[in-house]
Amino acid sequence: AAVSTDQASYQAGQPVTATFSGMPGNATEYIAISPTGSPNSSIVQYQLTNSAASGTVMFTGLPAGDYAARAYFQSYVVAARSVHFIVN
């Protein structure tokens, strides 16, 4: 599995688009935004993949901080992490 964001830096209020691929396509899969270096259970926002093996999801309203997008196969089982990104 793989997940990435469309930019390395965002302004507060700017939407963050995450692209994922290589997921099995199960109903329990989701993409989440988490603080960089945080435990797998630390999630700021998440979007279900709707059983898609690949696609995009959008996140809005993230507070300022340093984050990574993560692809989860199921509850707190991380399949992939993006490079970190910053919201200013």
Tab-separated table of N, CA and C in Angstrom:
chain	number	residue	atom	x	y	z
A	1	ALA	N	0.842	-1.187	0.000
A	1	ALA	CA	0.000	0.000	0.000
A	1	ALA	C	0.881	1.241	0.000
A	2	ALA	N	0.315	2.343	-0.467
A	2	ALA	CA	1.029	3.618	-0.495
A	2	ALA	C	0.029	4.739	-0.271
A	3	VAL	N	0.511	5.833	0.341
A	3	VAL	CA	-0.316	7.027	0.530
A	3	VAL	C	0.592	8.244	0.421
A	4	SER	N	0.075	9.305	-0.210
A	4	SER	CA	0.841	10.536	-0.351
A	4	SER	C	-0.115	11.721	-0.326
A	5	THR	N	0.437	12.891	-0.059
A	5	THR	CA	-0.360	14.115	-0.112
A	5	THR	C	0.052	14.917	-1.338
A	6	ASP	N	-0.816	15.831	-1.755
A	6	ASP	CA	-0.553	16.575	-2.984
A	6	ASP	C	0.429	17.725	-2.804
A	7	GLN	N	0.770	18.087	-1.572
A	7	GLN	CA	1.729	19.158	-1.296
A	7	GLN	C	2.496	18.840	-0.025
A	8	ALA	N	3.606	19.551	0.171
A	8	ALA	CA	4.402	19.390	1.390
A	8	ALA	C	4.039	20.418	2.449
A	9	SER	N	3.349	21.492	2.034
A	9	SER	CA	2.995	22.558	2.951
A	9	SER	C	1.644	23.135	2.563
A	10	TYR	N	0.833	23.443	3.572
A	10	TYR	CA	-0.504	23.981	3.357
A	10	TYR	C	-0.720	25.173	4.277
A	11	GLN	N	-1.570	26.077	3.859
A	11	GLN	CA	-2.008	27.172	4.716
A	11	GLN	C	-3.191	26.668	5.548
A	12	ALA	N	-3.370	27.227	6.729
A	12	ALA	CA	-4.518	26.855	7.557
A	12	ALA	C	-5.798	27.065	6.755
A	13	GLY	N	-6.688	26.092	6.797
A	13	GLY	CA	-7.943	26.153	6.065
A	13	GLY	C	-7.882	25.592	4.661
A	14	GLN	N	-6.693	25.384	4.146
A	14	GLN	CA	-6.533	24.825	2.799
A	14	GLN	C	-6.790	23.322	2.844
A	15	PRO	N	-7.559	22.773	1.888
A	15	PRO	CA	-7.800	21.327	1.894
A	15	PRO	C	-6.525	20.525	1.593
A	16	VAL	N	-6.415	19.375	2.224
A	16	VAL	CA	-5.307	18.446	2.012
A	16	VAL	C	-5.872	17.236	1.267
A	17	THR	N	-5.318	16.959	0.091
A	17	THR	CA	-5.747	15.798	-0.682
A	17	THR	C	-4.724	14.681	-0.523
A	18	ALA	N	-5.195	13.508	-0.123
A	18	ALA	CA	-4.338	12.329	0.015
A	18	ALA	C	-4.731	11.310	-1.048
A	19	THR	N	-3.730	10.777	-1.727
A	19	THR	CA	-3.929	9.752	-2.750
A	19	THR	C	-3.423	8.430	-2.200
A	20	PHE	N	-4.221	7.376	-2.349
A	20	PHE	CA	-3.820	6.061	-1.853
A	20	PHE	C	-3.909	5.032	-2.970
A	21	SER	N	-3.122	3.963	-2.815
A	21	SER	CA	-3.143	2.861	-3.786
A	21	SER	C	-2.666	1.586	-3.106
A	22	GLY	N	-2.961	0.454	-3.735
A	22	GLY	CA	-2.498	-0.829	-3.228
A	22	GLY	C	-3.229	-1.344	-2.012
A	23	MET	N	-4.410	-0.799	-1.738
A	23	MET	CA	-5.195	-1.277	-0.601
A	23	MET	C	-5.966	-2.524	-1.021
A	24	PRO	N	-6.245	-3.438	-0.091
A	24	PRO	CA	-6.989	-4.651	-0.440
A	24	PRO	C	-8.431	-4.385	-0.887
A	25	GLY	N	-9.022	-3.281	-0.433
A	25	GLY	CA	-10.394	-2.971	-0.830
A	25	GLY	C	-11.446	-3.456	0.146
A	26	ASN	N	-11.089	-3.548	1.419
A	26	ASN	CA	-12.035	-3.999	2.445
A	26	ASN	C	-12.786	-2.814	3.060
A	27	ALA	N	-13.924	-3.083	3.638
A	27	ALA	CA	-14.776	-2.043	4.211
A	27	ALA	C	-14.162	-1.373	5.440
A	28	THR	N	-13.184	-1.992	6.089
A	28	THR	CA	-12.601	-1.445	7.318
A	28	THR	C	-11.416	-0.523	7.062
A	29	GLU	N	-11.068	-0.260	5.823
A	29	GLU	CA	-9.875	0.528	5.499
A	29	GLU	C	-10.170	2.025	5.498
A	30	TYR	N	-9.182	2.791	5.924
A	30	TYR	CA	-9.348	4.240	5.949
A	30	TYR	C	-7.999	4.937	5.833
A	31	ILE	N	-8.065	6.210	5.455
A	31	ILE	CA	-6.898	7.078	5.388
A	31	ILE	C	-7.056	8.096	6.506
A	32	ALA	N	-5.994	8.316	7.259
A	32	ALA	CA	-6.059	9.220	8.400
A	32	ALA	C	-4.929	10.235	8.359
A	33	ILE	N	-5.177	11.357	9.012
A	33	ILE	CA	-4.154	12.372	9.235
A	33	ILE	C	-3.780	12.300	10.713
A	34	SER	N	-2.474	12.171	10.964
A	34	SER	CA	-1.975	12.025	12.326
A	34	SER	C	-0.770	12.931	12.524
A	35	PRO	N	-0.525	13.379	13.749
A	35	PRO	CA	0.689	14.137	14.010
A	35	PRO	C	1.926	13.288	13.690
A	36	THR	N	2.916	13.886	13.069
A	36	THR	CA	4.141	13.170	12.716
A	36	THR	C	4.755	12.535	13.961
A	37	GLY	N	5.110	11.258	13.859
A	37	GLY	CA	5.765	10.551	14.954
A	37	GLY	C	4.848	10.067	16.059
A	38	SER	N	3.552	10.276	15.909
A	38	SER	CA	2.610	9.878	16.959
A	38	SER	C	2.286	8.383	16.877
A	39	PRO	N	1.723	7.801	17.937
A	39	PRO	CA	1.313	6.401	17.907
A	39	PRO	C	0.229	6.161	16.843
A	40	ASN	N	0.084	4.921	16.425
A	40	ASN	CA	-0.925	4.568	15.414
A	40	ASN	C	-2.336	4.953	15.826
A	41	SER	N	-2.592	5.016	17.110
A	41	SER	CA	-3.930	5.334	17.605
A	41	SER	C	-4.214	6.840	17.635
A	42	SER	N	-3.230	7.662	17.317
A	42	SER	CA	-3.394	9.115	17.340
A	42	SER	C	-3.846	9.595	15.967
A	43	ILE	N	-5.127	9.947	15.865
A	43	ILE	CA	-5.723	10.336	14.587
A	43	ILE	C	-6.444	11.667	14.764
A	44	VAL	N	-6.129	12.623	13.881
A	44	VAL	CA	-6.774	13.931	13.918
A	44	VAL	C	-8.066	13.904	13.101
A	45	GLN	N	-7.998	13.331	11.900
A	45	GLN	CA	-9.153	13.150	11.023
A	45	GLN	C	-8.956	11.865	10.232
A	46	TYR	N	-10.069	11.269	9.769
A	46	TYR	CA	-9.956	10.110	8.900
A	46	TYR	C	-11.103	10.094	7.899
A	47	GLN	N	-10.858	9.395	6.782
A	47	GLN	CA	-11.864	9.191	5.745
A	47	GLN	C	-11.828	7.718	5.354
A	48	LEU	N	-12.974	7.077	5.284
A	48	LEU	CA	-13.049	5.695	4.803
A	48	LEU	C	-12.697	5.644	3.328
A	49	THR	N	-12.118	4.528	2.901
A	49	THR	CA	-11.798	4.354	1.479
A	49	THR	C	-12.995	3.841	0.689
A	50	ASN	N	-14.080	3.510	1.376
A	50	ASN	CA	-15.276	2.941	0.725
A	50	ASN	C	-14.946	1.705	-0.100
A	51	SER	N	-14.067	0.871	0.443
A	51	SER	CA	-13.642	-0.404	-0.156
A	51	SER	C	-12.882	-0.242	-1.466
A	52	ALA	N	-12.388	0.964	-1.757
A	52	ALA	CA	-11.608	1.184	-2.982
A	52	ALA	C	-10.163	0.755	-2.761
A	53	ALA	N	-9.559	0.154	-3.775
A	53	ALA	CA	-8.153	-0.231	-3.705
A	53	ALA	C	-7.243	0.977	-3.916
A	54	SER	N	-7.746	1.992	-4.619
A	54	SER	CA	-6.990	3.219	-4.845
A	54	SER	C	-7.972	4.377	-4.997
A	55	GLY	N	-7.477	5.589	-4.789
A	55	GLY	CA	-8.328	6.756	-4.933
A	55	GLY	C	-7.766	7.943	-4.189
A	56	THR	N	-8.618	8.948	-3.963
A	56	THR	CA	-8.221	10.138	-3.226
A	56	THR	C	-9.276	10.459	-2.174
A	57	VAL	N	-8.831	11.085	-1.109
A	57	VAL	CA	-9.716	11.586	-0.065
A	57	VAL	C	-9.246	12.990	0.298
A	58	MET	N	-10.169	13.817	0.815
A	58	MET	CA	-9.831	15.193	1.151
A	58	MET	C	-10.106	15.463	2.624
A	59	PHE	N	-9.199	16.240	3.211
A	59	PHE	CA	-9.322	16.633	4.604
A	59	PHE	C	-9.357	18.155	4.675
A	60	THR	N	-10.217	18.697	5.517
A	60	THR	CA	-10.321	20.142	5.663
A	60	THR	C	-10.298	20.517	7.133
A	61	GLY	N	-9.924	21.757	7.405
A	61	GLY	CA	-9.967	22.270	8.763
A	61	GLY	C	-8.876	21.776	9.694
A	62	LEU	N	-7.742	21.329	9.139
A	62	LEU	CA	-6.657	20.870	10.007
A	62	LEU	C	-6.015	22.059	10.717
A	63	PRO	N	-5.785	21.956	12.018
A	63	PRO	CA	-5.082	23.025	12.714
A	63	PRO	C	-3.598	23.027	12.334
A	64	ALA	N	-2.923	24.132	12.613
A	64	ALA	CA	-1.487	24.220	12.327
A	64	ALA	C	-0.757	23.067	13.009
A	65	GLY	N	0.213	22.499	12.305
A	65	GLY	CA	0.987	21.404	12.875
A	65	GLY	C	1.767	20.650	11.816
A	66	ASP	N	2.463	19.614	12.260
A	66	ASP	CA	3.288	18.746	11.415
A	66	ASP	C	2.614	17.385	11.391
A	67	TYR	N	2.227	16.917	10.205
A	67	TYR	CA	1.386	15.728	10.067
A	67	TYR	C	1.946	14.721	9.067
A	68	ALA	N	1.347	13.539	9.083
A	68	ALA	CA	1.554	12.521	8.048
A	68	ALA	C	0.193	11.906	7.738
A	69	ALA	N	0.005	11.538	6.490
A	69	ALA	CA	-1.175	10.754	6.113
A	69	ALA	C	-0.804	9.291	6.319
A	70	ARG	N	-1.754	8.501	6.795
A	70	ARG	CA	-1.521	7.072	7.016
A	70	ARG	C	-2.670	6.278	6.408
A	71	ALA	N	-2.322	5.155	5.820
A	71	ALA	CA	-3.325	4.226	5.303
A	71	ALA	C	-3.453	3.094	6.317
A	72	TYR	N	-4.679	2.829	6.752
A	72	TYR	CA	-4.949	1.788	7.746
A	72	TYR	C	-5.761	0.667	7.111
A	73	PHE	N	-5.334	-0.584	7.329
A	73	PHE	CA	-6.096	-1.746	6.872
A	73	PHE	C	-7.310	-1.969	7.761
A	74	GLN	N	-7.160	-1.718	9.035
A	74	GLN	CA	-8.234	-1.864	10.010
A	74	GLN	C	-7.836	-1.059	11.226
A	75	SER	N	-8.565	-1.158	12.270
A	75	SER	CA	-8.340	-0.356	13.460
A	75	SER	C	-6.871	-0.339	13.885
A	76	TYR	N	-6.215	0.785	13.667
A	76	TYR	CA	-4.844	1.062	14.100
A	76	TYR	C	-3.774	0.158	13.494
A	77	VAL	N	-4.072	-0.560	12.404
A	77	VAL	CA	-3.055	-1.355	11.705
A	77	VAL	C	-2.628	-0.538	10.486
A	78	VAL	N	-1.451	0.089	10.572
A	78	VAL	CA	-0.982	0.988	9.521
A	78	VAL	C	-0.356	0.198	8.379
A	79	ALA	N	-0.827	0.472	7.164
A	79	ALA	CA	-0.295	-0.175	5.972
A	79	ALA	C	0.774	0.678	5.305
A	80	ALA	N	0.652	2.007	5.414
A	80	ALA	CA	1.606	2.915	4.777
A	80	ALA	C	1.528	4.277	5.425
A	81	ARG	N	2.641	5.016	5.321
A	81	ARG	CA	2.708	6.394	5.822
A	81	ARG	C	3.251	7.290	4.717
A	82	SER	N	2.748	8.522	4.686
A	82	SER	CA	3.279	9.498	3.742
A	82	SER	C	4.481	10.198	4.355
A	83	VAL	N	5.172	10.950	3.526
A	83	VAL	CA	6.175	11.882	4.029
A	83	VAL	C	5.407	12.941	4.805
A	84	HIS	N	6.024	13.499	5.830
A	84	HIS	CA	5.293	14.488	6.641
A	84	HIS	C	4.967	15.736	5.825
A	85	PHE	N	3.931	16.433	6.274
A	85	PHE	CA	3.573	17.709	5.676
A	85	PHE	C	3.217	18.682	6.785
A	86	ILE	N	3.219	19.965	6.445
A	86	ILE	CA	3.030	21.015	7.444
A	86	ILE	C	1.799	21.830	7.104
A	87	VAL	N	1.021	22.169	8.127
A	87	VAL	CA	-0.059	23.143	7.998
A	87	VAL	C	0.374	24.360	8.817
A	88	ASN	N	0.443	25.506	8.138
A	88	ASN	CA	0.882	26.756	8.796
A	88	ASN	C	-0.288	27.552	9.300
